[in-house]
Amino acid sequence: MNIAVSLMIYGSMVATFGPTVLRRLTRRGAAPRLGALAWLVAIAGALGAWAMAAGLLVIEFATFCQHPADTLRDSYTVLSTPVHLHGGLIAQFGTLTLAALVAVAVIGMLVHTARAMLRLRRITRAHGRAVRMVGRRVPGVSAVVLDSPERQAYCVAGRPDTIVVTSAAVDALTRDQLAAVLAHEHAHLSGRHGTLIGLLRAIAITLPGVRLVTDGVGEIGRLLEMCADDTAARRHGAEPLLGGLLAIVGATGPFPAGALSAAATAVLARAERLAAPVGPVQRATNRTALLAVIAATIVGLLEIAVGVLFCTTVLG
């Protein structure tokens, strides 16, 4: 039980302090890919720690049902007093009730997350089919052109992936600007950013009270926009991309739940980043700090995981 408690405490500490630290390190987007990875590692570390703790309790509950006497004795050795052996039936019943509740909660959260993910995917694919039906192809534009007075450009993952740009946006952008904006959307699709954001949104729907996840969805989305900006800027230059973003900024949708719009997320911060990129010293310092946070998160979880394996294999 001590190991399970340690995992719960570790996950709670990462979930509590992680958002503040990571938001400060990734605010400028000096290293957006590494910043997004740091958020993902923190989320995976917290959820992984809680899942391991739940797994220990579920295993304890399952084995107790088969061999109650042996499990109580072995659990004391392996998990450092998981139950009060001398506490009588009340203590044993309380421990097993907790384990059963944890098992039901874990299964329920997994089912809820899977349903949310499937629901978001259905919405995205339905929107992609709809715009392909009503939109049109224009020579020289590698996207579906949708007649609309709103200046919009976004992508939706599906089968096939779809990039949508409105006629108003095509008219407002120069050829170079349009190419840069579409390259931004292609970068999202090639990086499978929509799938990742969809999964994170599904987890956030399941765990609305976990700030690390709910804040992480927005922060990772912002960093992925910066990653797509970098890809488009390398191919077409920062000025055309910046001009294209400013020309279509302010689009309000409607966008499907899984869409990634070029000018709907943190446009001001991204424009400042494109116009005045950080220097190499600040970038190197930021990367070092992010790597340290990633390493600390992984090492902390691995230490506890190694302790679980050691207790199971050596002491068991």
PDB file of C-alpha atoms in Angstrom:
ATOM      1  CA  MET A   1       0.000   0.000   0.000  1.00  0.00           C
ATOM      2  CA  ASN A   2       2.907   2.352   0.657  1.00  0.00           C
ATOM      3  CA  ILE A   3       4.011   2.062  -2.972  1.00  0.00           C
ATOM      4  CA  ALA A   4       0.482   2.733  -4.191  1.00  0.00           C
ATOM      5  CA  VAL A   5       0.275   5.772  -1.932  1.00  0.00           C
ATOM      6  CA  SER A   6       3.654   6.987  -3.190  1.00  0.00           C
ATOM      7  CA  LEU A   7       2.412   6.726  -6.782  1.00  0.00           C
ATOM      8  CA  MET A   8      -0.733   8.656  -5.922  1.00  0.00           C
ATOM      9  CA  ILE A   9       1.292  11.392  -4.211  1.00  0.00           C
ATOM     10  CA  TYR A  10       3.751  11.590  -7.110  1.00  0.00           C
ATOM     11  CA  GLY A  11       0.957  11.893  -9.677  1.00  0.00           C
ATOM     12  CA  SER A  12      -0.801  14.534  -7.591  1.00  0.00           C
ATOM     13  CA  MET A  13       2.382  16.604  -7.239  1.00  0.00           C
ATOM     14  CA  VAL A  14       3.002  16.541 -10.993  1.00  0.00           C
ATOM     15  CA  ALA A  15      -0.629  17.447 -11.668  1.00  0.00           C
ATOM     16  CA  THR A  16      -0.550  20.293  -9.120  1.00  0.00           C
ATOM     17  CA  PHE A  17       2.783  21.975  -9.819  1.00  0.00           C
ATOM     18  CA  GLY A  18       3.300  20.934 -13.439  1.00  0.00           C
ATOM     19  CA  PRO A  19       1.006  23.510 -15.107  1.00  0.00           C
ATOM     20  CA  THR A  20       2.663  26.496 -13.406  1.00  0.00           C
ATOM     21  CA  VAL A  21       6.204  25.383 -14.215  1.00  0.00           C
ATOM     22  CA  LEU A  22       5.469  24.301 -17.771  1.00  0.00           C
ATOM     23  CA  ARG A  23       3.441  27.381 -18.643  1.00  0.00           C
ATOM     24  CA  ARG A  24       6.325  29.584 -17.552  1.00  0.00           C
ATOM     25  CA  LEU A  25       8.848  27.594 -19.605  1.00  0.00           C
ATOM     26  CA  THR A  26       6.730  27.380 -22.763  1.00  0.00           C
ATOM     27  CA  ARG A  27       5.174  30.851 -22.748  1.00  0.00           C
ATOM     28  CA  ARG A  28       7.448  32.292 -25.465  1.00  0.00           C
ATOM     29  CA  GLY A  29       7.531  29.161 -27.590  1.00  0.00           C
ATOM     30  CA  ALA A  30      11.316  29.175 -27.846  1.00  0.00           C
ATOM     31  CA  ALA A  31      11.311  25.407 -28.396  1.00  0.00           C
ATOM     32  CA  PRO A  32       7.696  24.487 -29.218  1.00  0.00           C
ATOM     33  CA  ARG A  33       8.281  20.807 -30.011  1.00  0.00           C
ATOM     34  CA  LEU A  34      10.213  20.241 -26.818  1.00  0.00           C
ATOM     35  CA  GLY A  35       7.637  22.271 -24.905  1.00  0.00           C
ATOM     36  CA  ALA A  36       4.779  20.152 -26.229  1.00  0.00           C
ATOM     37  CA  LEU A  37       6.767  17.034 -25.341  1.00  0.00           C
ATOM     38  CA  ALA A  38       7.286  18.319 -21.792  1.00  0.00           C
ATOM     39  CA  TRP A  39       3.534  18.823 -21.357  1.00  0.00           C
ATOM     40  CA  LEU A  40       2.841  15.349 -22.759  1.00  0.00           C
ATOM     41  CA  VAL A  41       5.427  13.717 -20.494  1.00  0.00           C
ATOM     42  CA  ALA A  42       3.942  15.462 -17.456  1.00  0.00           C
ATOM     43  CA  ILE A  43       0.421  14.372 -18.371  1.00  0.00           C
ATOM     44  CA  ALA A  44       1.570  10.815 -19.073  1.00  0.00           C
ATOM     45  CA  GLY A  45       3.604  10.775 -15.848  1.00  0.00           C
ATOM     46  CA  ALA A  46       0.709  11.867 -13.656  1.00  0.00           C
ATOM     47  CA  LEU A  47      -1.840   9.598 -15.320  1.00  0.00           C
ATOM     48  CA  GLY A  48       0.662   6.736 -15.428  1.00  0.00           C
ATOM     49  CA  ALA A  49       1.390   7.037 -11.722  1.00  0.00           C
ATOM     50  CA  TRP A  50      -2.309   7.022 -10.881  1.00  0.00           C
ATOM     51  CA  ALA A  51      -2.875   4.077 -13.227  1.00  0.00           C
ATOM     52  CA  MET A  52      -0.066   2.088 -11.583  1.00  0.00           C
ATOM     53  CA  ALA A  53      -1.476   2.832  -8.144  1.00  0.00           C
ATOM     54  CA  ALA A  54      -4.923   1.762  -9.283  1.00  0.00           C
ATOM     55  CA  GLY A  55      -3.423  -1.361 -10.843  1.00  0.00           C
ATOM     56  CA  LEU A  56      -1.818  -2.385  -7.554  1.00  0.00           C
ATOM     57  CA  LEU A  57      -5.120  -2.030  -5.758  1.00  0.00           C
ATOM     58  CA  VAL A  58      -7.034  -3.871  -8.479  1.00  0.00           C
ATOM     59  CA  ILE A  59      -4.511  -6.739  -8.504  1.00  0.00           C
ATOM     60  CA  GLU A  60      -4.713  -6.916  -4.739  1.00  0.00           C
ATOM     61  CA  PHE A  61      -8.494  -7.105  -4.911  1.00  0.00           C
ATOM     62  CA  ALA A  62      -8.466  -9.752  -7.662  1.00  0.00           C
ATOM     63  CA  THR A  63      -5.943 -12.010  -5.946  1.00  0.00           C
ATOM     64  CA  PHE A  64      -7.642 -11.621  -2.580  1.00  0.00           C
ATOM     65  CA  CYS A  65     -10.830 -13.018  -4.032  1.00  0.00           C
ATOM     66  CA  GLN A  66      -8.947 -16.167  -5.067  1.00  0.00           C
ATOM     67  CA  HIS A  67      -6.549 -16.623  -2.145  1.00  0.00           C
ATOM     68  CA  PRO A  68      -7.543 -14.312   0.699  1.00  0.00           C
ATOM     69  CA  ALA A  69      -5.243 -15.724   3.367  1.00  0.00           C
ATOM     70  CA  ASP A  70      -2.135 -15.910   1.155  1.00  0.00           C
ATOM     71  CA  THR A  71      -2.769 -12.476  -0.337  1.00  0.00           C
ATOM     72  CA  LEU A  72      -2.990 -10.785   3.031  1.00  0.00           C
ATOM     73  CA  ARG A  73       0.314 -12.312   4.072  1.00  0.00           C
ATOM     74  CA  ASP A  74       2.115 -11.624   0.747  1.00  0.00           C
ATOM     75  CA  SER A  75       0.717  -8.132   0.419  1.00  0.00           C
ATOM     76  CA  TYR A  76       2.178  -7.262   3.784  1.00  0.00           C
ATOM     77  CA  THR A  77       5.626  -8.335   2.550  1.00  0.00           C
ATOM     78  CA  VAL A  78       5.451  -6.863  -0.961  1.00  0.00           C
ATOM     79  CA  LEU A  79       3.559  -3.624  -0.467  1.00  0.00           C
ATOM     80  CA  SER A  80       4.589  -2.743   3.052  1.00  0.00           C
ATOM     81  CA  THR A  81       1.443  -3.273   5.046  1.00  0.00           C
ATOM     82  CA  PRO A  82      -1.315  -2.852   2.469  1.00  0.00           C
ATOM     83  CA  VAL A  83      -3.895  -3.690   5.141  1.00  0.00           C
ATOM     84  CA  HIS A  84      -3.917  -3.839   8.922  1.00  0.00           C
ATOM     85  CA  LEU A  85      -3.476  -7.516   9.547  1.00  0.00           C
ATOM     86  CA  HIS A  86      -4.660  -7.081  13.088  1.00  0.00           C
ATOM     87  CA  GLY A  87      -7.402  -4.628  12.253  1.00  0.00           C
ATOM     88  CA  GLY A  88     -10.019  -7.295  11.929  1.00  0.00           C
ATOM     89  CA  LEU A  89     -12.716  -7.699   9.323  1.00  0.00           C
ATOM     90  CA  ILE A  90     -13.576  -4.000   9.216  1.00  0.00           C
ATOM     91  CA  ALA A  91     -10.108  -2.974   8.039  1.00  0.00           C
ATOM     92  CA  GLN A  92      -9.982  -5.806   5.500  1.00  0.00           C
ATOM     93  CA  PHE A  93     -13.437  -4.985   4.206  1.00  0.00           C
ATOM     94  CA  GLY A  94     -12.499  -1.306   3.889  1.00  0.00           C
ATOM     95  CA  THR A  95      -9.365  -2.106   1.890  1.00  0.00           C
ATOM     96  CA  LEU A  96     -11.183  -4.423  -0.478  1.00  0.00           C
ATOM     97  CA  THR A  97     -14.042  -1.961  -0.904  1.00  0.00           C
ATOM     98  CA  LEU A  98     -11.546   0.742  -1.864  1.00  0.00           C
ATOM     99  CA  ALA A  99      -9.872  -1.580  -4.363  1.00  0.00           C
ATOM    100  CA  ALA A 100     -13.220  -2.513  -5.907  1.00  0.00           C
ATOM    101  CA  LEU A 101     -14.230   1.142  -6.218  1.00  0.00           C
ATOM    102  CA  VAL A 102     -10.901   1.978  -7.847  1.00  0.00           C
ATOM    103  CA  ALA A 103     -11.359  -0.861 -10.347  1.00  0.00           C
ATOM    104  CA  VAL A 104     -14.834   0.346 -11.281  1.00  0.00           C
ATOM    105  CA  ALA A 105     -13.645   3.957 -11.562  1.00  0.00           C
ATOM    106  CA  VAL A 106     -10.701   3.069 -13.818  1.00  0.00           C
ATOM    107  CA  ILE A 107     -12.876   1.012 -16.141  1.00  0.00           C
ATOM    108  CA  GLY A 108     -15.478   3.775 -16.218  1.00  0.00           C
ATOM    109  CA  MET A 109     -12.900   6.444 -17.090  1.00  0.00           C
ATOM    110  CA  LEU A 110     -11.401   4.322 -19.861  1.00  0.00           C
ATOM    111  CA  VAL A 111     -14.822   3.714 -21.375  1.00  0.00           C
ATOM    112  CA  HIS A 112     -15.752   7.397 -21.083  1.00  0.00           C
ATOM    113  CA  THR A 113     -12.488   8.487 -22.729  1.00  0.00           C
ATOM    114  CA  ALA A 114     -12.922   6.014 -25.580  1.00  0.00           C
ATOM    115  CA  ARG A 115     -16.486   7.188 -26.194  1.00  0.00           C
ATOM    116  CA  ALA A 116     -15.449  10.836 -26.183  1.00  0.00           C
ATOM    117  CA  MET A 117     -12.619  10.104 -28.612  1.00  0.00           C
ATOM    118  CA  LEU A 118     -14.932   8.246 -30.975  1.00  0.00           C
ATOM    119  CA  ARG A 119     -17.527  11.005 -30.760  1.00  0.00           C
ATOM    120  CA  LEU A 120     -14.972  13.684 -31.653  1.00  0.00           C
ATOM    121  CA  ARG A 121     -13.690  11.554 -34.530  1.00  0.00           C
ATOM    122  CA  ARG A 122     -17.200  11.074 -35.915  1.00  0.00           C
ATOM    123  CA  ILE A 123     -17.826  14.824 -35.781  1.00  0.00           C
ATOM    124  CA  THR A 124     -14.549  15.567 -37.543  1.00  0.00           C
ATOM    125  CA  ARG A 125     -15.054  13.010 -40.291  1.00  0.00           C
ATOM    126  CA  ALA A 126     -18.655  14.078 -40.846  1.00  0.00           C
ATOM    127  CA  HIS A 127     -17.529  17.690 -41.247  1.00  0.00           C
ATOM    128  CA  GLY A 128     -14.805  16.634 -43.696  1.00  0.00           C
ATOM    129  CA  ARG A 129     -17.326  14.734 -45.824  1.00  0.00           C
ATOM    130  CA  ALA A 130     -19.705  17.692 -45.783  1.00  0.00           C
ATOM    131  CA  VAL A 131     -17.152  20.276 -46.911  1.00  0.00           C
ATOM    132  CA  ARG A 132     -15.874  17.966 -49.648  1.00  0.00           C
ATOM    133  CA  MET A 133     -19.428  17.670 -50.937  1.00  0.00           C
ATOM    134  CA  VAL A 134     -20.259  21.391 -50.956  1.00  0.00           C
ATOM    135  CA  GLY A 135     -16.765  22.748 -51.581  1.00  0.00           C
ATOM    136  CA  ARG A 136     -14.893  22.996 -54.865  1.00  0.00           C
ATOM    137  CA  ARG A 137     -11.408  22.546 -56.176  1.00  0.00           C
ATOM    138  CA  VAL A 138      -9.541  25.549 -57.539  1.00  0.00           C
ATOM    139  CA  PRO A 139      -6.416  25.155 -59.710  1.00  0.00           C
ATOM    140  CA  GLY A 140      -3.287  26.024 -57.734  1.00  0.00           C
ATOM    141  CA  VAL A 141      -5.015  25.686 -54.340  1.00  0.00           C
ATOM    142  CA  SER A 142      -4.216  22.466 -52.483  1.00  0.00           C
ATOM    143  CA  ALA A 143      -7.388  22.613 -50.412  1.00  0.00           C
ATOM    144  CA  VAL A 144     -11.150  22.477 -50.653  1.00  0.00           C
ATOM    145  CA  VAL A 145     -12.487  25.978 -51.291  1.00  0.00           C
ATOM    146  CA  LEU A 146     -15.700  26.705 -49.426  1.00  0.00           C
ATOM    147  CA  ASP A 147     -17.772  29.700 -50.506  1.00  0.00           C
ATOM    148  CA  SER A 148     -18.112  31.883 -47.421  1.00  0.00           C
ATOM    149  CA  PRO A 149     -17.731  35.561 -46.509  1.00  0.00           C
ATOM    150  CA  GLU A 150     -15.620  34.534 -43.478  1.00  0.00           C
ATOM    151  CA  ARG A 151     -11.848  34.374 -43.906  1.00  0.00           C
ATOM    152  CA  GLN A 152     -10.995  30.911 -42.646  1.00  0.00           C
ATOM    153  CA  ALA A 153      -8.375  28.220 -43.194  1.00  0.00           C
ATOM    154  CA  TYR A 154      -8.337  25.011 -41.190  1.00  0.00           C
ATOM    155  CA  CYS A 155      -7.778  21.277 -41.452  1.00  0.00           C
ATOM    156  CA  VAL A 156      -9.695  18.253 -40.260  1.00  0.00           C
ATOM    157  CA  ALA A 157      -8.180  14.806 -39.895  1.00  0.00           C
ATOM    158  CA  GLY A 158     -10.062  11.918 -41.422  1.00  0.00           C
ATOM    159  CA  ARG A 159     -10.154   9.530 -44.327  1.00  0.00           C
ATOM    160  CA  PRO A 160      -9.009  11.397 -46.314  1.00  0.00           C
ATOM    161  CA  ASP A 161      -7.580  14.367 -44.430  1.00  0.00           C
ATOM    162  CA  THR A 162      -9.099  17.649 -45.552  1.00  0.00           C
ATOM    163  CA  ILE A 163      -7.804  21.210 -45.677  1.00  0.00           C
ATOM    164  CA  VAL A 164     -10.501  23.859 -45.988  1.00  0.00           C
ATOM    165  CA  VAL A 165     -10.050  27.450 -47.080  1.00  0.00           C
ATOM    166  CA  THR A 166     -12.892  29.858 -47.717  1.00  0.00           C
ATOM    167  CA  SER A 167     -13.331  31.927 -50.852  1.00  0.00           C
ATOM    168  CA  ALA A 168     -12.998  35.093 -48.776  1.00  0.00           C
ATOM    169  CA  ALA A 169      -9.599  33.945 -47.522  1.00  0.00           C
ATOM    170  CA  VAL A 170      -8.439  33.077 -51.036  1.00  0.00           C
ATOM    171  CA  ASP A 171      -9.413  36.544 -52.231  1.00  0.00           C
ATOM    172  CA  ALA A 172      -7.732  38.271 -49.271  1.00  0.00           C
ATOM    173  CA  LEU A 173      -4.393  36.440 -49.446  1.00  0.00           C
ATOM    174  CA  THR A 174      -1.598  36.824 -51.918  1.00  0.00           C
ATOM    175  CA  ARG A 175      -0.245  33.735 -53.643  1.00  0.00           C
ATOM    176  CA  ASP A 176       2.719  33.507 -51.254  1.00  0.00           C
ATOM    177  CA  GLN A 177       0.549  34.087 -48.202  1.00  0.00           C
ATOM    178  CA  LEU A 178      -1.944  31.430 -49.270  1.00  0.00           C
ATOM    179  CA  ALA A 179       0.857  28.940 -49.900  1.00  0.00           C
ATOM    180  CA  ALA A 180       2.298  29.626 -46.437  1.00  0.00           C
ATOM    181  CA  VAL A 181      -1.072  29.252 -44.702  1.00  0.00           C
ATOM    182  CA  LEU A 182      -1.802  25.991 -46.520  1.00  0.00           C
ATOM    183  CA  ALA A 183       1.692  24.710 -45.663  1.00  0.00           C
ATOM    184  CA  HIS A 184       0.827  25.437 -42.031  1.00  0.00           C
ATOM    185  CA  GLU A 185      -2.256  23.226 -42.307  1.00  0.00           C
ATOM    186  CA  HIS A 186      -0.343  20.490 -44.152  1.00  0.00           C
ATOM    187  CA  ALA A 187       2.149  20.472 -41.261  1.00  0.00           C
ATOM    188  CA  HIS A 188      -0.701  19.788 -38.840  1.00  0.00           C
ATOM    189  CA  LEU A 189      -1.895  16.832 -40.889  1.00  0.00           C
ATOM    190  CA  SER A 190       1.543  15.325 -41.475  1.00  0.00           C
ATOM    191  CA  GLY A 191       2.318  15.627 -37.763  1.00  0.00           C
ATOM    192  CA  ARG A 192      -1.026  14.052 -36.779  1.00  0.00           C
ATOM    193  CA  HIS A 193      -1.651  17.016 -34.506  1.00  0.00           C
ATOM    194  CA  GLY A 194      -5.418  16.655 -34.837  1.00  0.00           C
ATOM    195  CA  THR A 195      -5.343  13.082 -33.538  1.00  0.00           C
ATOM    196  CA  LEU A 196      -3.198  14.085 -30.561  1.00  0.00           C
ATOM    197  CA  ILE A 197      -5.407  17.045 -29.660  1.00  0.00           C
ATOM    198  CA  GLY A 198      -8.499  14.855 -30.034  1.00  0.00           C
ATOM    199  CA  LEU A 199      -7.099  12.330 -27.561  1.00  0.00           C
ATOM    200  CA  LEU A 200      -6.180  15.056 -25.082  1.00  0.00           C
ATOM    201  CA  ARG A 201      -9.626  16.611 -25.375  1.00  0.00           C
ATOM    202  CA  ALA A 202     -11.229  13.239 -24.702  1.00  0.00           C
ATOM    203  CA  ILE A 203      -9.086  12.810 -21.575  1.00  0.00           C
ATOM    204  CA  ALA A 204      -9.946  16.355 -20.469  1.00  0.00           C
ATOM    205  CA  ILE A 205     -13.648  15.599 -20.852  1.00  0.00           C
ATOM    206  CA  THR A 206     -13.193  12.528 -18.670  1.00  0.00           C
ATOM    207  CA  LEU A 207     -11.044  14.339 -16.064  1.00  0.00           C
ATOM    208  CA  PRO A 208     -12.387  17.915 -16.019  1.00  0.00           C
ATOM    209  CA  GLY A 209     -10.960  18.597 -12.569  1.00  0.00           C
ATOM    210  CA  VAL A 210      -7.342  17.792 -13.462  1.00  0.00           C
ATOM    211  CA  ARG A 211      -5.820  21.153 -14.385  1.00  0.00           C
ATOM    212  CA  LEU A 212      -2.713  19.556 -15.854  1.00  0.00           C
ATOM    213  CA  VAL A 213      -4.888  17.959 -18.538  1.00  0.00           C
ATOM    214  CA  THR A 214      -7.410  20.749 -19.100  1.00  0.00           C
ATOM    215  CA  ASP A 215      -4.720  23.428 -19.275  1.00  0.00           C
ATOM    216  CA  GLY A 216      -2.470  21.104 -21.221  1.00  0.00           C
ATOM    217  CA  VAL A 217      -4.968  20.818 -24.077  1.00  0.00           C
ATOM    218  CA  GLY A 218      -4.819  24.563 -24.716  1.00  0.00           C
ATOM    219  CA  GLU A 219      -1.080  24.888 -24.138  1.00  0.00           C
ATOM    220  CA  ILE A 220      -0.173  21.921 -26.316  1.00  0.00           C
ATOM    221  CA  GLY A 221      -2.533  23.204 -29.005  1.00  0.00           C
ATOM    222  CA  ARG A 222      -0.766  26.578 -28.928  1.00  0.00           C
ATOM    223  CA  LEU A 223       2.657  24.944 -29.138  1.00  0.00           C
ATOM    224  CA  LEU A 224       1.574  22.713 -32.021  1.00  0.00           C
ATOM    225  CA  GLU A 225       0.423  25.831 -33.877  1.00  0.00           C
ATOM    226  CA  MET A 226       3.924  27.215 -33.391  1.00  0.00           C
ATOM    227  CA  CYS A 227       5.416  23.955 -34.670  1.00  0.00           C
ATOM    228  CA  ALA A 228       3.284  24.249 -37.804  1.00  0.00           C
ATOM    229  CA  ASP A 229       4.337  27.909 -38.100  1.00  0.00           C
ATOM    230  CA  ASP A 230       7.993  26.878 -38.064  1.00  0.00           C
ATOM    231  CA  THR A 231       7.439  24.294 -40.793  1.00  0.00           C
ATOM    232  CA  ALA A 232       5.576  26.746 -43.000  1.00  0.00           C
ATOM    233  CA  ALA A 233       8.116  29.526 -42.375  1.00  0.00           C
ATOM    234  CA  ARG A 234      11.010  27.278 -43.381  1.00  0.00           C
ATOM    235  CA  ARG A 235       9.311  26.528 -46.688  1.00  0.00           C
ATOM    236  CA  HIS A 236       7.820  29.897 -47.579  1.00  0.00           C
ATOM    237  CA  GLY A 237       9.398  32.431 -45.231  1.00  0.00           C
ATOM    238  CA  ALA A 238       8.172  34.078 -42.056  1.00  0.00           C
ATOM    239  CA  GLU A 239       6.842  37.252 -43.715  1.00  0.00           C
ATOM    240  CA  PRO A 240       4.279  35.554 -46.019  1.00  0.00           C
ATOM    241  CA  LEU A 241       3.061  33.405 -43.138  1.00  0.00           C
ATOM    242  CA  LEU A 242       2.798  36.372 -40.801  1.00  0.00           C
ATOM    243  CA  GLY A 243       0.921  38.389 -43.421  1.00  0.00           C
ATOM    244  CA  GLY A 244      -1.395  35.480 -44.103  1.00  0.00           C
ATOM    245  CA  LEU A 245      -2.206  34.975 -40.425  1.00  0.00           C
ATOM    246  CA  LEU A 246      -2.944  38.659 -39.897  1.00  0.00           C
ATOM    247  CA  ALA A 247      -5.133  38.734 -43.001  1.00  0.00           C
ATOM    248  CA  ILE A 248      -7.433  35.983 -41.741  1.00  0.00           C
ATOM    249  CA  VAL A 249      -7.217  36.595 -37.994  1.00  0.00           C
ATOM    250  CA  GLY A 250     -10.499  36.944 -36.155  1.00  0.00           C
ATOM    251  CA  ALA A 251     -12.268  33.981 -37.750  1.00  0.00           C
ATOM    252  CA  THR A 252     -14.907  32.717 -35.362  1.00  0.00           C
ATOM    253  CA  GLY A 253     -15.907  29.489 -37.071  1.00  0.00           C
ATOM    254  CA  PRO A 254     -17.925  27.445 -36.828  1.00  0.00           C
ATOM    255  CA  PHE A 255     -15.143  24.881 -36.658  1.00  0.00           C
ATOM    256  CA  PRO A 256     -15.684  21.186 -35.917  1.00  0.00           C
ATOM    257  CA  ALA A 257     -14.433  19.893 -32.603  1.00  0.00           C
ATOM    258  CA  GLY A 258     -11.307  18.322 -34.097  1.00  0.00           C
ATOM    259  CA  ALA A 259     -10.353  21.107 -36.513  1.00  0.00           C
ATOM    260  CA  LEU A 260      -7.081  23.037 -36.282  1.00  0.00           C
ATOM    261  CA  SER A 261      -7.410  26.566 -37.616  1.00  0.00           C
ATOM    262  CA  ALA A 262      -4.401  28.611 -38.712  1.00  0.00           C
ATOM    263  CA  ALA A 263      -5.652  31.857 -37.192  1.00  0.00           C
ATOM    264  CA  ALA A 264      -7.797  30.832 -34.241  1.00  0.00           C
ATOM    265  CA  THR A 265      -5.213  30.061 -31.549  1.00  0.00           C
ATOM    266  CA  ALA A 266      -2.778  32.493 -29.873  1.00  0.00           C
ATOM    267  CA  VAL A 267      -2.336  34.519 -33.073  1.00  0.00           C
ATOM    268  CA  LEU A 268      -0.819  37.542 -31.290  1.00  0.00           C
ATOM    269  CA  ALA A 269       1.813  35.471 -29.485  1.00  0.00           C
ATOM    270  CA  ARG A 270       2.624  33.595 -32.674  1.00  0.00           C
ATOM    271  CA  ALA A 271       2.864  36.824 -34.662  1.00  0.00           C
ATOM    272  CA  GLU A 272       5.274  38.297 -32.111  1.00  0.00           C
ATOM    273  CA  ARG A 273       7.301  35.098 -32.256  1.00  0.00           C
ATOM    274  CA  LEU A 274       7.517  35.202 -36.066  1.00  0.00           C
ATOM    275  CA  ALA A 275       8.339  38.913 -36.136  1.00  0.00           C
ATOM    276  CA  ALA A 276      10.935  38.803 -33.329  1.00  0.00           C
ATOM    277  CA  PRO A 277      12.235  35.261 -32.767  1.00  0.00           C
ATOM    278  CA  VAL A 278      14.151  34.529 -29.598  1.00  0.00           C
ATOM    279  CA  GLY A 279      17.941  34.473 -29.705  1.00  0.00           C
ATOM    280  CA  PRO A 280      20.086  31.336 -29.687  1.00  0.00           C
ATOM    281  CA  VAL A 281      21.161  31.786 -26.053  1.00  0.00           C
ATOM    282  CA  GLN A 282      17.601  32.046 -24.772  1.00  0.00           C
ATOM    283  CA  ARG A 283      16.564  29.128 -26.967  1.00  0.00           C
ATOM    284  CA  ALA A 284      19.377  26.952 -25.614  1.00  0.00           C
ATOM    285  CA  THR A 285      18.572  27.932 -22.021  1.00  0.00           C
ATOM    286  CA  ASN A 286      14.902  27.140 -22.534  1.00  0.00           C
ATOM    287  CA  ARG A 287      15.665  23.773 -24.089  1.00  0.00           C
ATOM    288  CA  THR A 288      17.967  22.867 -21.211  1.00  0.00           C
ATOM    289  CA  ALA A 289      15.282  23.723 -18.664  1.00  0.00           C
ATOM    290  CA  LEU A 290      12.645  21.736 -20.559  1.00  0.00           C
ATOM    291  CA  LEU A 291      14.948  18.727 -20.840  1.00  0.00           C
ATOM    292  CA  ALA A 292      15.576  18.905 -17.100  1.00  0.00           C
ATOM    293  CA  VAL A 293      11.836  18.923 -16.384  1.00  0.00           C
ATOM    294  CA  ILE A 294      11.260  16.002 -18.743  1.00  0.00           C
ATOM    295  CA  ALA A 295      14.113  14.021 -17.186  1.00  0.00           C
ATOM    296  CA  ALA A 296      12.925  14.713 -13.629  1.00  0.00           C
ATOM    297  CA  THR A 297       9.387  13.591 -14.487  1.00  0.00           C
ATOM    298  CA  ILE A 298      10.534  10.371 -16.124  1.00  0.00           C
ATOM    299  CA  VAL A 299      13.153   9.525 -13.498  1.00  0.00           C
ATOM    300  CA  GLY A 300      10.714  10.080 -10.642  1.00  0.00           C
ATOM    301  CA  LEU A 301       8.182   7.700 -12.143  1.00  0.00           C
ATOM    302  CA  LEU A 302      10.830   5.137 -13.074  1.00  0.00           C
ATOM    303  CA  GLU A 303      12.218   5.080  -9.532  1.00  0.00           C
ATOM    304  CA  ILE A 304       8.827   4.172  -8.137  1.00  0.00           C
ATOM    305  CA  ALA A 305       8.207   1.654 -10.946  1.00  0.00           C
ATOM    306  CA  VAL A 306      11.568  -0.015 -10.237  1.00  0.00           C
ATOM    307  CA  GLY A 307      10.592  -0.177  -6.581  1.00  0.00           C
ATOM    308  CA  VAL A 308       7.390  -1.980  -7.525  1.00  0.00           C
ATOM    309  CA  LEU A 309       9.279  -4.509  -9.661  1.00  0.00           C
ATOM    310  CA  PHE A 310      11.899  -5.021  -6.976  1.00  0.00           C
ATOM    311  CA  CYS A 311       9.333  -5.697  -4.308  1.00  0.00           C
ATOM    312  CA  THR A 312       7.401  -8.019  -6.595  1.00  0.00           C
ATOM    313  CA  THR A 313      10.326 -10.074  -7.855  1.00  0.00           C
ATOM    314  CA  VAL A 314      12.714 -10.084  -4.873  1.00  0.00           C
ATOM    315  CA  LEU A 315      10.521  -9.807  -1.835  1.00  0.00           C
ATOM    316  CA  GLY A 316       7.638 -11.727  -3.334  1.00  0.00           C
TER     317      GLY A 316
END
